[in-house]
XYZ file of C-alpha atoms in Angstrom:
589
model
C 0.000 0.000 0.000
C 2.652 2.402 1.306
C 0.894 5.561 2.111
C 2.240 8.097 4.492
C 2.119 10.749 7.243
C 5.169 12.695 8.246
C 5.104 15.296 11.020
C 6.960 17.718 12.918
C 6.775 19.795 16.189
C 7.813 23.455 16.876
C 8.210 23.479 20.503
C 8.189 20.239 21.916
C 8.308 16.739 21.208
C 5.893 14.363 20.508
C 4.282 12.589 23.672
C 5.238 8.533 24.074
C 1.878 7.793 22.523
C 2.459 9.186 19.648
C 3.199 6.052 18.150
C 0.312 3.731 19.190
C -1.554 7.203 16.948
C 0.076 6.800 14.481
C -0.466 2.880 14.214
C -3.996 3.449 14.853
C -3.851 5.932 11.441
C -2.437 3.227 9.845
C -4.736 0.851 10.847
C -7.877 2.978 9.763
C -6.207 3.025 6.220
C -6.406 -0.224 5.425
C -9.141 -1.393 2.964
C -11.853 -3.519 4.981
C -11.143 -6.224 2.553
C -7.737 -6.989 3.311
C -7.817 -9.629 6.148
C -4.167 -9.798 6.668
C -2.263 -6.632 5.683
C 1.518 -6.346 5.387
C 2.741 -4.366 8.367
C 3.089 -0.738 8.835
C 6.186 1.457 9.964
C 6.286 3.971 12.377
C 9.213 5.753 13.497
C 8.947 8.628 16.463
C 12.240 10.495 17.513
C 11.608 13.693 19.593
C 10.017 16.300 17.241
C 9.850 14.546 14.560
C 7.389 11.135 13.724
C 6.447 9.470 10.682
C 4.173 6.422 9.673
C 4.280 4.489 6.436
C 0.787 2.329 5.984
C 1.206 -1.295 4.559
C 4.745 -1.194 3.629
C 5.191 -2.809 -0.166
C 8.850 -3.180 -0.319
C 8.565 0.704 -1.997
C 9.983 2.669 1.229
C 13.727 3.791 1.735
C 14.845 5.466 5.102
C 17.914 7.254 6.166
C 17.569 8.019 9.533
C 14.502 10.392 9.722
C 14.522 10.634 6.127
C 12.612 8.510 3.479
C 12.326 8.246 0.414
C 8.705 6.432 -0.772
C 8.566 5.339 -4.563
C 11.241 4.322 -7.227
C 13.998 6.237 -9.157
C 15.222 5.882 -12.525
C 18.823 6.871 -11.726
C 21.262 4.491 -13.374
C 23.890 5.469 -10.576
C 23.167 5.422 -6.719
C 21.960 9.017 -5.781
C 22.184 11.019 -2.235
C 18.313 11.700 -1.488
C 18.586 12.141 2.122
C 19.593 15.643 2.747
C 17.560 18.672 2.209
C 18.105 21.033 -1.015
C 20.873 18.514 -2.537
C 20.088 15.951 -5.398
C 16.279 16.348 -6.955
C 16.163 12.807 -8.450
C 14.275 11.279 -11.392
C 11.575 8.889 -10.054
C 7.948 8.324 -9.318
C 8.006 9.360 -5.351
C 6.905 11.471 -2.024
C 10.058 12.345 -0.970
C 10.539 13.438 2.898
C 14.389 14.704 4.211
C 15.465 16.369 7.390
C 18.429 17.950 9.210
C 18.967 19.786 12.418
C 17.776 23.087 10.377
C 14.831 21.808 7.972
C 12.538 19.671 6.980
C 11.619 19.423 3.031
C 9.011 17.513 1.298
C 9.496 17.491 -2.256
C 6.772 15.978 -5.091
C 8.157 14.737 -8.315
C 7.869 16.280 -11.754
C 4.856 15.420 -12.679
C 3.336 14.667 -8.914
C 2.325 10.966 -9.863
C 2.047 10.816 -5.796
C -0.046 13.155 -4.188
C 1.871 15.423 -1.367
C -0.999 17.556 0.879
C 0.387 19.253 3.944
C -1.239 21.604 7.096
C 0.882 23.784 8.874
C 0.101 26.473 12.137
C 2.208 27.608 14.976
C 2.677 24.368 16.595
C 2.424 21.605 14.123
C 3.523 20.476 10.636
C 1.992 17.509 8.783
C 2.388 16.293 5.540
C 0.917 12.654 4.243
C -0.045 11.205 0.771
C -3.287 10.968 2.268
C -5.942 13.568 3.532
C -7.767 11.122 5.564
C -4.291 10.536 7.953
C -3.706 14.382 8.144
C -7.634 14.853 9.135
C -7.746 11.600 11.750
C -4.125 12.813 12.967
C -5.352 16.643 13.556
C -8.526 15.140 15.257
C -10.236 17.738 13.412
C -12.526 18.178 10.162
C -13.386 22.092 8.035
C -15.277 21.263 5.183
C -14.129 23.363 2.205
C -17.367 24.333 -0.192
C -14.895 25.332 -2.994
C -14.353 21.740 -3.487
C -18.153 21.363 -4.753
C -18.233 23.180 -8.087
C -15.204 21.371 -9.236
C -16.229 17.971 -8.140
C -19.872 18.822 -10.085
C -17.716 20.070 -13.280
C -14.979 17.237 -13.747
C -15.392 14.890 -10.868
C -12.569 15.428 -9.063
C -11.553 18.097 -6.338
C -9.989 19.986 -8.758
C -6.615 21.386 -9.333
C -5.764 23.161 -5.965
C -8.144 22.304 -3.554
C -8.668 19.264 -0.248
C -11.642 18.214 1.241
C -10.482 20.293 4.418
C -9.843 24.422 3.603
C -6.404 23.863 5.796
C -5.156 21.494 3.793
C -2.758 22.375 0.835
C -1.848 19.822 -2.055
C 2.197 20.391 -3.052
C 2.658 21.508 -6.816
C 3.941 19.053 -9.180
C 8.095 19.566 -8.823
C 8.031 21.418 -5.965
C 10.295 21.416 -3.204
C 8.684 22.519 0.294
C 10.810 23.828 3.034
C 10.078 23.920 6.699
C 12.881 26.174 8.761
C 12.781 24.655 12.156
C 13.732 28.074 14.052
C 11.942 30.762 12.118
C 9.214 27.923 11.587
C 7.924 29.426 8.096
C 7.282 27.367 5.149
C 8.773 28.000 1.333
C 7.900 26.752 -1.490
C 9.587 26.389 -5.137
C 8.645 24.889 -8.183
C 10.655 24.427 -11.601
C 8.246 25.130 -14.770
C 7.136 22.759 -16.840
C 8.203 24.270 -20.141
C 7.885 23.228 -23.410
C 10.850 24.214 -25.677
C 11.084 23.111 -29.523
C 14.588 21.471 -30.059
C 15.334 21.595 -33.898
C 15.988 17.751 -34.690
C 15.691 15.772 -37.375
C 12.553 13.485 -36.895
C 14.445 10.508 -36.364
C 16.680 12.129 -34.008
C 13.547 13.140 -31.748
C 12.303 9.042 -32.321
C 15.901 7.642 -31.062
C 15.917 10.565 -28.053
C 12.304 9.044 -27.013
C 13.573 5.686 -27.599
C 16.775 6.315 -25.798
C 14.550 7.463 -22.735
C 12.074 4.793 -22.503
C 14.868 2.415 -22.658
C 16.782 4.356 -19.914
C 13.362 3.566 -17.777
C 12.553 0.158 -18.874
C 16.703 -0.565 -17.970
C 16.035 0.748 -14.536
C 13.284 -1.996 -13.614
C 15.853 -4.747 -13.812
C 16.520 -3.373 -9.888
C 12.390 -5.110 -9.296
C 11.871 -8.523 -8.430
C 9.079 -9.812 -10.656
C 8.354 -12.241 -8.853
C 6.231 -9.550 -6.839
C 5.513 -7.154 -9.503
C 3.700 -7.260 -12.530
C 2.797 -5.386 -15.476
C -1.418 -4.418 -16.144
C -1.454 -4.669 -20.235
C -3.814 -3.341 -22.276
C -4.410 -3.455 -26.299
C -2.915 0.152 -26.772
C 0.107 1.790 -27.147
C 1.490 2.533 -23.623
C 2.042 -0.112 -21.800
C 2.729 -1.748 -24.736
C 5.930 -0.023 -25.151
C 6.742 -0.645 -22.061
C 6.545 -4.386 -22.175
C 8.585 -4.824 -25.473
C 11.319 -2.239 -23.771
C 11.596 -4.082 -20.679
C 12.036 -6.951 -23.632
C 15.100 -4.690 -25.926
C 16.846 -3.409 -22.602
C 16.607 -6.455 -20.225
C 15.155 -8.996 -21.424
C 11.802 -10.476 -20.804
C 12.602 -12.018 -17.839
C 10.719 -15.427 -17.077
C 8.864 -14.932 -14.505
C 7.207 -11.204 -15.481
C 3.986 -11.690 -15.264
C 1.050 -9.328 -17.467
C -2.596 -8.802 -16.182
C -5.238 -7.479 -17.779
C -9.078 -6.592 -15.963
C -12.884 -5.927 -17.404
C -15.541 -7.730 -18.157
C -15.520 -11.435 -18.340
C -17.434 -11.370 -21.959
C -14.351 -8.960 -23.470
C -11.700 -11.232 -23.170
C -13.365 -13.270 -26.392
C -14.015 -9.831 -28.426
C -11.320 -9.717 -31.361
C -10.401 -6.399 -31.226
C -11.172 -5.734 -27.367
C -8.466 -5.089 -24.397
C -8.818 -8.029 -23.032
C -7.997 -9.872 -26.139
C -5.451 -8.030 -27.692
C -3.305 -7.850 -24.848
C -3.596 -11.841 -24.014
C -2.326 -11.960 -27.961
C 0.428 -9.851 -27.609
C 2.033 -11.403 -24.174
C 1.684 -14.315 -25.650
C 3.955 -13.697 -28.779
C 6.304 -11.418 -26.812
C 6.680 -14.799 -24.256
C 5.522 -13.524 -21.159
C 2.939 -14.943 -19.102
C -0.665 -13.115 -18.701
C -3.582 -13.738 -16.274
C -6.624 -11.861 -17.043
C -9.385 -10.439 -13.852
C -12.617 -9.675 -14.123
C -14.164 -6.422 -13.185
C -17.928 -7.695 -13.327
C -20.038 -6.690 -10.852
C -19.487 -7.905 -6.597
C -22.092 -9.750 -5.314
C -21.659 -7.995 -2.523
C -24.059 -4.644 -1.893
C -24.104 -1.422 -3.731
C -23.437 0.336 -0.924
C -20.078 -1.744 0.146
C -18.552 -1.244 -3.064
C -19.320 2.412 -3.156
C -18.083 2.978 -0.011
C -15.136 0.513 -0.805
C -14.409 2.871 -3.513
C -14.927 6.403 -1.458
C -12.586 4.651 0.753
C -9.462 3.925 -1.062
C -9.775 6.893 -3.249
C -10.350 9.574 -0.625
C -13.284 10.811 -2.926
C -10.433 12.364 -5.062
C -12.003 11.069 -8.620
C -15.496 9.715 -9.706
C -14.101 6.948 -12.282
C -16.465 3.925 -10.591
C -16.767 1.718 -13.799
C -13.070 -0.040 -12.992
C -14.159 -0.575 -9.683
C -17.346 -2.223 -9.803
C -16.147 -5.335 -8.736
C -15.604 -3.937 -5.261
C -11.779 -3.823 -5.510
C -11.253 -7.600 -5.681
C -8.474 -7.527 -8.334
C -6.650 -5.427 -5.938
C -7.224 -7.488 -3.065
C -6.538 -10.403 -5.376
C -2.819 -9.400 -6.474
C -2.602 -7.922 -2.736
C -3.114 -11.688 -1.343
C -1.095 -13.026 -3.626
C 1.615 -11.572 -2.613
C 1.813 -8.840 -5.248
C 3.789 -5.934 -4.169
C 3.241 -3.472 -6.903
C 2.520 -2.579 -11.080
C 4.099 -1.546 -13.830
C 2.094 1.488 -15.230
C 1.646 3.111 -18.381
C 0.506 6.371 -17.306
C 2.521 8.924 -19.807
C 2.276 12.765 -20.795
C 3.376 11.729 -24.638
C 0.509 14.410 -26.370
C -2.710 15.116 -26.541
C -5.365 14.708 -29.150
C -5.808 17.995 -32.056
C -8.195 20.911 -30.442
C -9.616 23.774 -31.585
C -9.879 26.229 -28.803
C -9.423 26.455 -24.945
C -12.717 24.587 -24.214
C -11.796 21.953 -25.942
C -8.065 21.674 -24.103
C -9.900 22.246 -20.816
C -12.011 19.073 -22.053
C -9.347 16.639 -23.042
C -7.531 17.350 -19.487
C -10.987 16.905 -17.855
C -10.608 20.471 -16.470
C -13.856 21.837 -17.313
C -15.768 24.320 -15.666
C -19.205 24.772 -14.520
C -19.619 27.442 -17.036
C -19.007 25.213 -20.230
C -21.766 22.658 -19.241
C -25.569 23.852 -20.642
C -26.885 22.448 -16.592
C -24.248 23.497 -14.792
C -23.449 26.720 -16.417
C -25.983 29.014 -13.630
C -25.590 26.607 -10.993
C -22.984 28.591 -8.809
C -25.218 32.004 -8.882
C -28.508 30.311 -8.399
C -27.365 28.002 -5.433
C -24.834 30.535 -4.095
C -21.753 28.046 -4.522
C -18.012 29.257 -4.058
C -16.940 31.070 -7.774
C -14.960 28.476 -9.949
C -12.024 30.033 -12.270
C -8.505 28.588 -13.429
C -5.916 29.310 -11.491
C -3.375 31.707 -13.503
C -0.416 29.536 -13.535
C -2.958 26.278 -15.385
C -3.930 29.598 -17.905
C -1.979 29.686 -21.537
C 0.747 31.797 -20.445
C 1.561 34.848 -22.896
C 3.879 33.573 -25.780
C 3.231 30.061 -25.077
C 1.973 28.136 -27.659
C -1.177 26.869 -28.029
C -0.447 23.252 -28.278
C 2.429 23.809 -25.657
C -0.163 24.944 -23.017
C -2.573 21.830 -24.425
C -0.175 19.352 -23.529
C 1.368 21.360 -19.853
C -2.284 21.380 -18.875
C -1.783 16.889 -19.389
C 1.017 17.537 -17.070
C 0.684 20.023 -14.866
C -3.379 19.365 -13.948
C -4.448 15.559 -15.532
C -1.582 14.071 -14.146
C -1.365 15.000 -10.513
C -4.797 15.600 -10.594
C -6.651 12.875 -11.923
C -4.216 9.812 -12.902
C -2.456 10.561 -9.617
C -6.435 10.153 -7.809
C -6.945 7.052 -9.911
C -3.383 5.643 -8.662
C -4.642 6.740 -4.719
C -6.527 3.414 -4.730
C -4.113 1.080 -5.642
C -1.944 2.517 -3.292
C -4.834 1.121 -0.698
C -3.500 -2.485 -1.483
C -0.354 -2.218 -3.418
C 2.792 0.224 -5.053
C 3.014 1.471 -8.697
C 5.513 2.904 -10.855
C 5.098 4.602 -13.951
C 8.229 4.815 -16.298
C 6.634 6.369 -18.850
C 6.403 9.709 -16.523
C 10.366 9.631 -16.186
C 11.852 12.830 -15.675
C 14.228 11.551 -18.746
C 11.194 10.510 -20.885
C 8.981 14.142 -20.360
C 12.458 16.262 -20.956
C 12.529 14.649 -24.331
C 8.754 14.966 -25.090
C 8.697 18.288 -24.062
C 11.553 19.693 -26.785
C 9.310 17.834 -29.793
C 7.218 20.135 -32.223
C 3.849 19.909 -31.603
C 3.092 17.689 -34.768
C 4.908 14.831 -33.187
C 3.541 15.186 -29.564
C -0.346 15.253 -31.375
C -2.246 12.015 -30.115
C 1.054 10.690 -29.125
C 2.756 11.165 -32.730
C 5.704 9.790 -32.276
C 5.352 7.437 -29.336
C 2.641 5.636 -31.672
C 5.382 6.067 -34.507
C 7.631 4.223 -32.262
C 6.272 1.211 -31.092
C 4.328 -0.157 -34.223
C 8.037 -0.096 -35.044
C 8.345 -3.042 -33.199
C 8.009 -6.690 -32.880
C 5.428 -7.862 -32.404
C 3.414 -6.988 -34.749
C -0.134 -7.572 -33.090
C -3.162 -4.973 -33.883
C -3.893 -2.784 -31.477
C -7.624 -3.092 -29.804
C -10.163 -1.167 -30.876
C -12.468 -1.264 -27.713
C -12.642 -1.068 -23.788
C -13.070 -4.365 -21.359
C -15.171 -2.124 -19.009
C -18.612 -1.190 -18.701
C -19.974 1.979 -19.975
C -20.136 4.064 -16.356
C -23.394 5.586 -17.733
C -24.658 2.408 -17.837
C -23.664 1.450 -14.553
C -25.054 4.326 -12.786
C -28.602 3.710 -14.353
C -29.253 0.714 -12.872
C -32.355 1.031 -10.402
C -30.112 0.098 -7.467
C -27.711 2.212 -8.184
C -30.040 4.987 -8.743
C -32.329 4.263 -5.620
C -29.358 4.574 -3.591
C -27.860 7.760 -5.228
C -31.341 9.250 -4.636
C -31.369 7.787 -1.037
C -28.328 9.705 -0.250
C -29.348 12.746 -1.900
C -32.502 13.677 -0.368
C -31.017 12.168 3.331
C -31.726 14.474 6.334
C -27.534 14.412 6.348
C -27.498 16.006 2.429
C -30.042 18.761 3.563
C -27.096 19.993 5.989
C -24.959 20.706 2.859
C -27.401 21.301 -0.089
C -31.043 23.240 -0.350
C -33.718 21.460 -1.265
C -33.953 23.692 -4.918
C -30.354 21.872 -5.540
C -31.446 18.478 -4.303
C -34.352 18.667 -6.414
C -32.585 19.644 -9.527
C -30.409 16.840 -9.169
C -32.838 14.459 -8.687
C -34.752 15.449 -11.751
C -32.249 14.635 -13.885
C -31.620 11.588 -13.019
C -32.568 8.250 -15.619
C -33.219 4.513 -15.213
C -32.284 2.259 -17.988
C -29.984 2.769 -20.224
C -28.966 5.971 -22.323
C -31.544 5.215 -26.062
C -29.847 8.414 -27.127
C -26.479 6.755 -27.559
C -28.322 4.632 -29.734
C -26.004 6.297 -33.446
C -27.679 8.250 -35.704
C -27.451 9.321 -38.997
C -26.662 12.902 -38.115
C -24.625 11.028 -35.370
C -22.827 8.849 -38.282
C -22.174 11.855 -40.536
C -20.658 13.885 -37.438
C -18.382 10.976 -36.653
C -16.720 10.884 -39.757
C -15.786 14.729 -40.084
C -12.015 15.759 -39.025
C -11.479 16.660 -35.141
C -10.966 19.914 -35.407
C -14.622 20.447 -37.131
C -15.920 18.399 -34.277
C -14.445 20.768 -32.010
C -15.712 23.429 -33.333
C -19.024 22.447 -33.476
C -18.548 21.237 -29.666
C -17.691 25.046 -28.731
C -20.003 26.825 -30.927
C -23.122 25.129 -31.474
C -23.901 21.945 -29.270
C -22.599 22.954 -25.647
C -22.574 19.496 -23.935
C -24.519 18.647 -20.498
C -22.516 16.412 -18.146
C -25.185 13.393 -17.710
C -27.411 13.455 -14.971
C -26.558 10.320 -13.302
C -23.192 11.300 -13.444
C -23.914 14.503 -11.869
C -25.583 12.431 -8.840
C -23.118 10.694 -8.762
C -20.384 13.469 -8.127
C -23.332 14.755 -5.541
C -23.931 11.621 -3.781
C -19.760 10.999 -3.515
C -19.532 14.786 -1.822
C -22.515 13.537 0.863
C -20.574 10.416 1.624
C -16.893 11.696 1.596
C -18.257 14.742 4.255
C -19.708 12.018 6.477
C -16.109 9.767 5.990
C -13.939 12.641 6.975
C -16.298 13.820 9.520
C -16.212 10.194 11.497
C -12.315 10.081 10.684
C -11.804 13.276 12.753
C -13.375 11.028 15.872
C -12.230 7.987 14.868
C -8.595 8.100 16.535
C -9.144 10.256 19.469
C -12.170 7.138 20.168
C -9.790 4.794 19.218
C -6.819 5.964 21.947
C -9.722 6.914 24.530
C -10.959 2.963 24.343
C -7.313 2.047 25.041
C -7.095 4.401 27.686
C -10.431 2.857 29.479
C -9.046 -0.503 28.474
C -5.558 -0.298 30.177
C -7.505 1.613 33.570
C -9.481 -1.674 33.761
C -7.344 -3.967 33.332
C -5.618 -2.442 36.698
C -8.358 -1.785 38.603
């Protein structure tokens, strides 16, 4: 799992039961699923005291230092002193002398950093839940709700508490332990043409990946393995891992969805059974089908491990029992293929605010009143996720990927694996962005040149054409789904966050059965065959899009339930240690 808290005291330090805390945190973390999880590690020395949940093999220490994730480095780096080496990896990085304490995210921020700091205190975890049960407190912040209505996440600066900050994507945050004030820098993500020939850019990218894929030889296999799909990305990385190291006997590929995809031709499921078997690796595919268990578990389940950070449910609809699964079986961590190679052509800044699912309330035909008429905090970009002046247009397309999708939403999705197991991501390589950010833009476009690049090589196996998981429209239309959404919604709890004009707009609508206007058209057949940047256009101009209304009830129902979960985790430890108290006065009495 490996998530973790790390705090530090001004004036004095910590009490001697600091520790059972923290193991109590840790404890709280752990998916109800998981009947016997690996153990945690918890380290107190005077004013400083740190806890690492479910510890996958990911976690480096140096004294009070640590290091949780994986670098790329080919040579053995110093990481354990404050404002020296700023390594390439996929990591939450925590260091500490006699002056400072820094906490420093990685370039792209594939692992969520949040911190609080006042007079007396200074937390910082990869989890909000552990800050909120560790504070003993819980201050709802509102601005979250517009955000989480518009794109289903919290959005690109804000925590379900108002006192907790997230850390920037390559930042570096100081704490000075006598002044007690906290810094903050950041390098920019900048995107700088390098005039190559195009072949020069391919073997740079190729030289990257490989650089990447070389590094994994340090991970046993035997307790990692690679989730393959039918597209390009983790593709590449399985047939590097093959040109750099070989593809060593026991790496093992997985694949999830639905049990019916893994026999569709040009599906996921199928595709990527194909290709590990020609590239000689072996491949075990899990099904995502709905649990048998109730609606309400796996919701919950899912509110759970992802802190309520994202609303992508349609993976997760088997109540997290592939996770579980690899977790039980000994699994320590994946391979993923997250990457920032390019996004697809647009048009105009709604449509780039679109592809990095960083829309606002005002580009959605029912949302776009919603703030005024229910008196909601105002939504706007923050200026540094704006196109900056002289920055290209499809420069500031593909920073947005980087700078907001990445540590915003693919960093959420990777918050609930890190509820059972680790994760790397080579693709999101310091080495491998620093070459994708010096292409032109006509080689970064829909991945240009990392497509370019691996139907280069052997295999030769088609790429799928189609998803193993179910449509999340169609899972949220189901009449249990929906009778609990509405449950929720109209609950005496809701009416302490929401008026009843809201609830009922919400509730109106809402659908049962599935979508008949999906069902393609001819005007729907015509407009699928026109280039993307006419699509676009039309997009901003003429049809402004509605985000569905079960979706929308979903985001709704997924605030309700996260308020009540961080509300009961702000009890939950001070409970906890009070039972233990009572406990240890009986049992000398």
């Amino acid at each position: 799992m490996s998530k973790i808290l790390y705090a530090c005291s001004r004036n004095s330090g910590f009490s001697a039961d600091t520790k059972e805390k923290l193991n109590d945190i840790c404890n709280q973390l752990v998916p109800d699923n998981i009947d016997a999880p690996k153990p945690h590690v918890v380290r107190v020395e005077d004013d400083l005291a740190y806890a690492v949940c479910m510890d996958s093999g990911a976690l480096q220490e140096s004294r009070m230092s640590l290091l949780l994730g994986f670098l790329y480095e080919k040579n053995k780096v110093s990481w354990d002193k404050p404002r020296t080496c700023y390594p390439d990896g996929n990591y939450a990085l925590f260091r500490v002398d006699e002056a400072e304490l820094e906490v420093v995210s990685d370039c792209v921020g594939t692992r969520t950093v949040w911190y609080y700091h006042d007079e007396e205190i200074f937390v910082a975890s990869t989890s909000q839940r552990a800050i909120i049960m560790f504070l003993g407190t819980f201050e709802f912040d509102e601005r979250v709700i517009p955000w989480m209505l518009s794109t289903g996440s919290l959005g690109p600066q804000f925590s379900w508490d108002k006192r907790i900050k997230r850390l920037s994507v390559d930042s570096s945050l100081s704490l000075d332990k006598k002044s007690w004030l906290v810094s903050i820098t950041q390098a920019p993500i900048d995107f700088s043409v390098v005039d190559r020939e195009t072949e020069d850019h391919k073997k740079l990218l190729a030289d990257s990946i490989g650089q990447a894929a070389e590094s994994l030889e340090r991970i046993d296999f035997e307790r990692w393995v690679l989730p393959l799909s039918g597209g390009y990305d983790s593709r590449g990385i399985l047939l590097f891992i093959k040109k750099t190291i070989g593809a060593p006997d026991n790496l093992k590929a997985i694949t999830w969805g639905l049990e019916k995809s893994q026999y569709e031709n040009d599906n996921d499921a199928y595709v990527a059974k194909e290709l590990a078997r020609s590239v000689g690796v072996q491949h075990k595919y899990y099904y995502t089908d709905i649990s048998p268990e109730p609606l309400e578990v796996i919701f919950d389940r899912f509110l759970f491990c992802s802190e309520g950070r994202v609303d992508h449910i349609a993976g997760y609809m088997d109540g997290m029992d592939i996770w579980k699964q690899l977790h039980d079986e000994g699994v320590n961590g994946v391979i993923r293929g997250d990457e920032g190679f390019g996004e697809l052509p647009s048009s105009s800044e709604l449509n780039v605010r679109n592809l990095a699912g960083c829309g606002l309330c005002s580009d959605y035909k029912n949302l776009s009143q919603v703030i005024n008429e229910f008196g909601f905090p105002p939504q706007e970009m923050p200026v540094e996720l704006r196109q900056k002046e002289g920055e290209a247009f499809y420069a500031w397309r593909d920073r947005l990927h980087q700078e907001y999708r990445i540590p915003t939403i693919l960093a959420a999705l990777s918050d609930i694996k890190y509820s059972y197991l680790e994760q790397v991501n080579p693709l999101l390589s310091r080495s491998v962005l620093d070459a994708v950010r010096s292409f032109p833009d006509d080689l970064r476009t829909d991945k240009y040149l990392l497509k370019n690049l691996v139907e280069s090589m052997e295999p030769r196996v088609p790429f799928a054409l189609k998803s193993a998981n179910a449509n999340p429209k169609d899972i949220l239309r189901e009449k249990e789904c929906v009778d609990l959404m509405k449950s929720e919604i109209t609950s005496n709890y809701s009416a302490e966050l929401f008026s009843s004009g809201f609830v009922n707009r919400i509730i109106s609508e809402i659908k049962v059965g599935k979508d008949e206007s999906r069902r393609q058209s001819i005007k729907g057949l015509v407009i699928s065959f026109l280039p993307t940047s006419i699509k676009n256009r039309l997009r901003d101009t003429v049809a402004r899009r509605s985000v569905d209304g079960n979706v929308l009830a979903f985001r709704v129902f997924m605030i309700i339930k996260m308020h009540k979960m961080l509300t009961s985790d702000a009890y939950r430890v001070v409970r906890s240690q009070q039972y233990l108290v009572d406990e240890a006065r009986a049992a000398t009495s």
